């Protein structure tokens, strides 16, 4: 298969976009984040809410694409073992070694009494450290979801023939890809399915599991993106069609993302239903636009994008702790909001690249935060030649935001 440079570049861009995305949340007018400034910005609130409508959907599609490409190349057992090391080891390492410092910043930002003070922050921090919950994984949720999707994909790949699912899947793909009307209908049914899943999960009290570390509705809502990416790799002609601009779809993407930006913060049931429906619709349509643009203008290799792709995983894993601590420094200042925002983004980018420089020089750190080893046979059982082939296929593309 011809190297898809634009997928490398787009994935790196989406990972780095996490820095301004999370920084903007500090100044949100309607979100109480880990660290919140006394100064808010309507513009930055719109920035992070609008970014949320397309960033992770496009990333999940790219992850699904490379997942299918590699499972066909390596086989389900070798590939899934690789995924558990490449995704699971960084998930555990960052949760235990890095995220406690995010919790400390959160504890310092939200004291128990009006005048604050170190003792109150200490109690807050100990409370977070001693309780299970989503604060342990925070920005790492996508790694947990990708492990779930990867397991399902590998099981389907192994047992699909025995259960006679192959012909059924092919028939479904034939129906969806028959014409644009069929694709639009599939998009509508996907949005409706997410609403149904959210409703069922709420009735059965299954939307939040493991004290919030697994948000079932989010896992379900993002699954169509991963599956679409896998379908694009399974049927290469789909990728060509999906990355050829269709202007009505581009206009629909802009409209869907704008509406989702407006309705997603609302808690009323009708707005939540609209948000669930629009998440896959806006995500798939906007991913179409992003992949078309990337294929048109960035389908070539250069040193800068290669370096960004190589660093993107480390940058994403570590950027949140820097955003939190830099944000904490500015929470009670009276500097212009946009100036603070720019300084946090720049400082976080530099600091995260610094961490990447340390990680790439240490075999231990590469294993902890990338799940890979440079020894003859890595922990995932792949030989050096196997890993070399994988790097040539997806260099810098650990399936992960």
XYZ file of C-alpha atoms in Angstrom:
401
model
C 0.000 0.000 0.000
C 1.278 3.449 -0.904
C 2.476 5.464 2.090
C -0.236 7.845 3.298
C 1.897 10.760 4.481
C -1.141 12.938 5.034
C -2.454 10.551 7.700
C 0.834 10.848 9.599
C 0.677 14.628 9.389
C -2.987 14.901 10.320
C -2.607 12.588 13.278
C 0.322 14.622 14.600
C -1.645 17.846 14.123
C -4.626 16.446 16.045
C -2.375 15.310 18.899
C -0.675 18.690 19.171
C -4.061 20.397 18.989
C -4.673 18.939 22.448
C -2.429 21.663 23.894
C -4.521 24.715 22.867
C -7.696 22.651 23.367
C -7.006 21.913 27.034
C -5.475 25.334 27.651
C -8.666 27.002 26.393
C -10.657 24.998 28.954
C -8.942 26.949 31.728
C -10.780 30.069 30.543
C -14.129 28.448 29.736
C -17.306 30.289 30.664
C -19.355 27.133 31.163
C -16.944 24.327 32.170
C -15.448 23.810 35.622
C -12.163 22.222 34.593
C -9.214 20.867 36.618
C -7.774 24.380 36.812
C -10.026 27.348 36.158
C -9.049 30.994 35.856
C -11.011 33.803 37.481
C -10.841 35.434 34.040
C -12.908 33.773 31.334
C -13.102 34.146 27.574
C -16.136 33.611 25.373
C -13.815 33.239 22.363
C -11.666 30.532 23.970
C -14.800 28.740 25.161
C -15.921 28.524 21.545
C -12.444 27.428 20.473
C -12.367 24.368 22.711
C -16.027 23.454 22.173
C -15.749 23.692 18.383
C -12.439 21.811 18.378
C -14.074 19.011 20.345
C -16.552 18.350 17.515
C -13.888 17.219 15.018
C -10.591 16.516 16.748
C -11.146 13.126 18.371
C -13.467 11.786 15.641
C -10.788 12.322 12.986
C -8.156 10.821 15.258
C -10.259 7.706 15.889
C -10.818 7.239 12.155
C -7.059 7.330 11.546
C -6.514 4.896 14.433
C -9.100 2.507 12.992
C -7.476 2.732 9.576
C -4.044 1.724 10.841
C -5.546 -0.896 13.139
C -7.126 -2.709 10.191
C -4.027 -2.256 8.052
C -1.777 -3.809 10.701
C -4.111 -6.637 11.731
C -4.222 -7.770 8.100
C -0.445 -7.565 7.937
C 0.475 -9.151 11.286
C -2.513 -11.319 12.220
C -4.883 -10.817 15.134
C -2.799 -12.398 17.931
C 0.488 -10.598 17.254
C -1.254 -7.312 16.565
C -3.449 -7.387 19.686
C -0.477 -8.283 21.887
C 1.333 -5.329 20.373
C -1.628 -3.043 21.086
C -1.748 -4.032 24.746
C 1.891 -3.052 25.131
C 1.771 0.063 22.939
C -1.425 1.358 24.544
C -1.727 -0.373 27.896
C 1.782 0.258 29.227
C 1.650 4.058 28.603
C -1.877 4.141 30.074
C -0.738 2.585 33.350
C 2.586 4.454 33.461
C 1.110 7.912 32.952
C -1.817 7.212 35.278
C 0.512 6.216 38.118
C 3.573 8.392 37.492
C 2.282 11.594 35.875
C -1.389 12.133 36.604
C -0.959 12.386 40.405
C 0.830 15.680 39.739
C -2.188 16.852 37.752
C -4.273 15.959 40.790
C -1.987 18.098 42.961
C -2.486 21.084 40.652
C -6.242 20.467 40.828
C -6.082 20.294 44.633
C -4.161 23.561 44.828
C -6.616 25.225 42.454
C -9.706 24.249 44.461
C -9.070 24.634 48.215
C -11.680 23.682 50.806
C -11.925 27.110 52.411
C -12.095 30.594 50.853
C -8.585 31.597 51.915
C -7.097 28.344 50.690
C -3.805 27.187 52.092
C -1.433 24.267 51.795
C -3.149 22.039 54.427
C -6.436 22.155 52.525
C -4.688 21.395 49.239
C -2.884 18.511 50.932
C -6.189 17.021 52.120
C -7.709 17.483 48.666
C -4.747 15.760 47.035
C -4.776 12.829 49.457
C -8.509 12.454 48.874
C -7.954 12.212 45.118
C -5.033 9.810 45.498
C -6.998 7.510 47.782
C -10.149 7.294 45.660
C -10.779 5.617 42.276
C -12.230 7.651 39.442
C -11.767 9.351 36.140
C -9.135 11.694 37.589
C -6.634 8.826 37.292
C -6.864 8.647 33.518
C -8.199 12.104 32.481
C -6.677 12.670 28.999
C -5.852 8.952 28.710
C -9.465 7.849 28.207
C -8.827 7.340 24.497
C -6.171 4.707 25.269
C -8.689 2.685 27.275
C -11.262 3.021 24.503
C -8.753 2.025 21.840
C -7.905 -1.089 23.834
C -11.607 -1.978 23.875
C -11.991 -1.335 20.133
C -8.798 -3.259 19.367
C -9.953 -6.262 21.366
C -13.321 -6.306 19.627
C -11.667 -5.951 16.210
C -9.198 -8.761 16.888
C -11.933 -11.076 18.168
C -14.099 -10.255 15.164
C -11.176 -10.900 12.819
C -10.447 -14.274 14.430
C -13.952 -15.619 14.935
C -15.873 -13.764 12.240
C -15.538 -16.608 9.742
C -16.667 -19.214 12.262
C -19.710 -17.137 13.138
C -20.329 -16.397 9.454
C -20.069 -12.665 10.064
C -17.857 -11.982 7.045
C -20.609 -12.191 4.465
C -22.900 -10.145 6.685
C -20.293 -7.394 7.118
C -19.514 -7.340 3.420
C -23.202 -7.099 2.580
C -23.545 -4.176 4.999
C -20.527 -2.406 3.512
C -21.883 -2.977 0.005
C -25.169 -1.403 1.035
C -23.559 1.619 2.716
C -21.154 2.230 -0.169
C -23.726 1.805 -2.925
C -24.423 5.532 -3.356
C -24.530 8.827 -1.452
C -28.137 8.319 -0.347
C -27.178 5.054 1.313
C -24.222 6.732 3.026
C -26.446 9.555 4.309
C -28.967 7.040 5.621
C -26.185 5.145 7.389
C -25.039 8.407 8.968
C -28.548 9.156 10.230
C -28.953 5.631 11.589
C -25.601 5.907 13.357
C -26.689 9.077 15.147
C -29.993 7.471 16.069
C -28.152 4.409 17.358
C -26.018 6.548 19.675
C -29.180 8.130 21.123
C -30.652 4.662 21.674
C -27.459 3.425 23.332
C -27.313 6.481 25.620
C -30.961 6.024 26.600
C -30.518 2.312 27.291
C -27.323 2.941 29.238
C -29.053 5.568 31.366
C -32.015 3.293 32.102
C -29.700 0.421 33.063
C -27.277 2.726 34.908
C -24.388 1.633 32.673
C -23.209 4.961 31.262
C -20.550 5.347 33.981
C -18.434 2.364 35.012
C -15.422 1.855 37.305
C -16.091 5.087 39.216
C -16.019 7.120 36.017
C -12.859 5.663 34.479
C -14.996 4.147 31.732
C -17.787 6.306 30.288
C -19.763 3.790 28.292
C -21.725 6.290 26.228
C -18.507 7.993 25.130
C -17.037 4.627 24.181
C -20.140 3.813 22.154
C -20.303 7.287 20.582
C -16.703 7.114 19.315
C -16.854 3.492 18.146
C -18.350 4.400 14.724
C -15.272 6.509 13.930
C -12.885 3.647 14.673
C -15.049 1.258 12.652
C -15.196 3.690 9.734
C -11.407 3.948 9.756
C -11.166 0.154 9.721
C -13.610 0.047 6.783
C -11.514 2.609 4.878
C -8.504 0.294 5.183
C -10.526 -2.833 4.424
C -11.902 -1.273 1.254
C -9.225 1.049 -0.182
C -11.641 2.471 -2.761
C -13.619 3.900 0.154
C -10.568 5.838 1.330
C -10.182 7.380 -2.115
C -13.844 8.413 -2.130
C -13.750 9.631 1.477
C -10.709 11.835 0.802
C -12.154 13.387 -2.371
C -13.909 16.615 -1.484
C -17.658 16.731 -1.858
C -18.662 20.344 -1.231
C -22.220 19.678 0.025
C -20.683 17.388 2.647
C -18.250 20.162 3.590
C -21.082 22.638 4.079
C -23.040 20.062 6.083
C -19.931 19.447 8.228
C -19.611 23.126 9.097
C -23.300 23.358 9.971
C -23.279 20.174 12.069
C -20.149 21.211 13.991
C -21.599 24.661 14.659
C -24.899 23.265 15.932
C -23.114 20.673 18.075
C -20.969 23.427 19.567
C -24.150 25.242 20.582
C -26.102 22.312 22.012
C -23.429 20.149 23.639
C -22.966 22.259 26.813
C -26.721 22.225 27.514
C -28.042 19.704 30.043
C -31.727 19.627 29.042
C -32.786 16.192 27.690
C -33.661 17.503 24.230
C -30.227 19.090 23.881
C -28.460 15.984 25.181
C -30.325 13.890 22.597
C -29.338 16.354 19.871
C -25.724 16.177 21.063
C -25.688 12.374 20.943
C -27.174 12.384 17.443
C -24.835 15.053 16.099
C -21.602 13.625 17.539
C -21.146 10.928 14.836
C -22.744 13.087 12.135
C -20.508 16.104 12.731
C -17.475 13.932 13.434
C -17.640 11.903 10.241
C -18.458 14.873 8.015
C -15.694 17.025 9.526
C -13.219 14.138 9.255
C -14.073 13.965 5.555
C -13.108 17.631 5.214
C -9.922 17.263 7.272
C -8.695 14.185 5.421
C -9.461 15.812 2.066
C -7.465 18.902 3.035
C -4.584 16.820 4.417
C -4.453 14.665 1.291
C -4.558 17.742 -0.951
C -1.877 19.831 0.756
C 0.154 17.604 3.093
C 0.670 14.298 1.306
C 4.437 14.536 1.295
C 7.230 13.872 3.758
C 9.365 16.535 5.382
C 11.659 16.684 8.394
C 9.390 18.889 10.525
C 6.297 16.726 10.214
C 8.332 13.574 10.772
C 9.665 15.071 13.985
C 6.175 16.116 15.060
C 4.811 12.641 14.302
C 7.615 11.020 16.295
C 7.017 13.341 19.263
C 3.219 13.458 19.160
C 2.540 10.555 21.534
C 4.919 11.804 24.226
C 3.655 15.357 23.809
C 0.070 14.251 24.269
C 0.800 12.033 27.267
C 2.631 14.769 29.172
C 1.076 18.032 27.995
C -1.806 18.024 30.496
C 0.414 18.184 33.554
C 2.201 21.233 32.115
C -1.078 22.895 31.103
C -2.393 22.428 34.640
C 0.682 23.814 36.374
C 1.226 26.705 33.973
C -2.488 27.456 34.242
C -2.252 27.404 38.034
C 0.421 30.091 37.867
C -1.962 32.388 35.985
C -5.257 31.628 37.748
C -5.232 34.765 39.891
C -3.324 37.154 37.656
C -4.817 40.113 35.830
C -2.862 39.653 32.607
C -4.761 39.692 29.312
C -6.429 36.327 28.818
C -5.110 35.825 25.292
C -1.587 36.605 26.478
C -1.849 34.003 29.238
C -3.302 31.504 26.776
C -0.408 32.023 24.341
C 2.227 31.717 27.083
C 0.724 28.482 28.412
C 0.536 26.959 24.926
C 4.124 27.934 24.108
C 5.494 26.858 27.485
C 3.644 23.535 27.386
C 4.838 22.793 23.852
C 8.471 23.459 24.766
C 8.274 21.476 28.006
C 6.537 18.528 26.297
C 9.174 18.422 23.562
C 11.778 18.423 26.319
C 10.165 15.358 27.878
C 10.093 13.677 24.464
C 13.829 14.328 24.095
C 14.418 12.528 27.410
C 12.095 9.635 26.578
C 13.688 8.898 23.214
C 17.133 8.659 24.844
C 16.148 6.058 27.434
C 15.094 2.478 26.686
C 13.287 2.297 30.043
C 11.330 5.479 29.392
C 10.496 4.354 25.848
C 9.026 1.187 27.279
C 7.072 2.995 30.019
C 5.622 5.711 27.804
C 5.660 4.165 24.312
C 5.403 0.473 25.155
C 8.396 -0.384 22.958
C 11.920 -1.658 23.478
C 15.014 -1.447 21.287
C 16.285 -4.889 22.326
C 16.347 -7.806 19.928
C 12.869 -8.982 20.957
C 10.522 -6.477 22.547
C 8.035 -7.106 25.332
C 5.246 -7.543 22.806
C 6.998 -10.517 21.255
C 7.922 -8.836 17.978
C 11.398 -9.240 16.579
C 13.548 -6.341 15.526
C 12.764 -7.014 11.866
C 9.025 -7.143 12.657
C 9.205 -3.822 14.436
C 11.246 -2.367 11.592
C 8.511 -3.307 9.118
C 5.883 -1.837 11.407
C 7.803 1.410 11.745
C 8.079 1.699 8.001
C 4.309 1.261 7.744
C 3.241 3.516 10.594
C 6.285 5.360 11.772
C 5.425 7.520 14.706
C 1.837 6.268 14.658
C 1.164 4.569 17.952
C -2.635 4.199 17.944
C -3.453 6.602 20.488
C -4.786 11.302 20.528
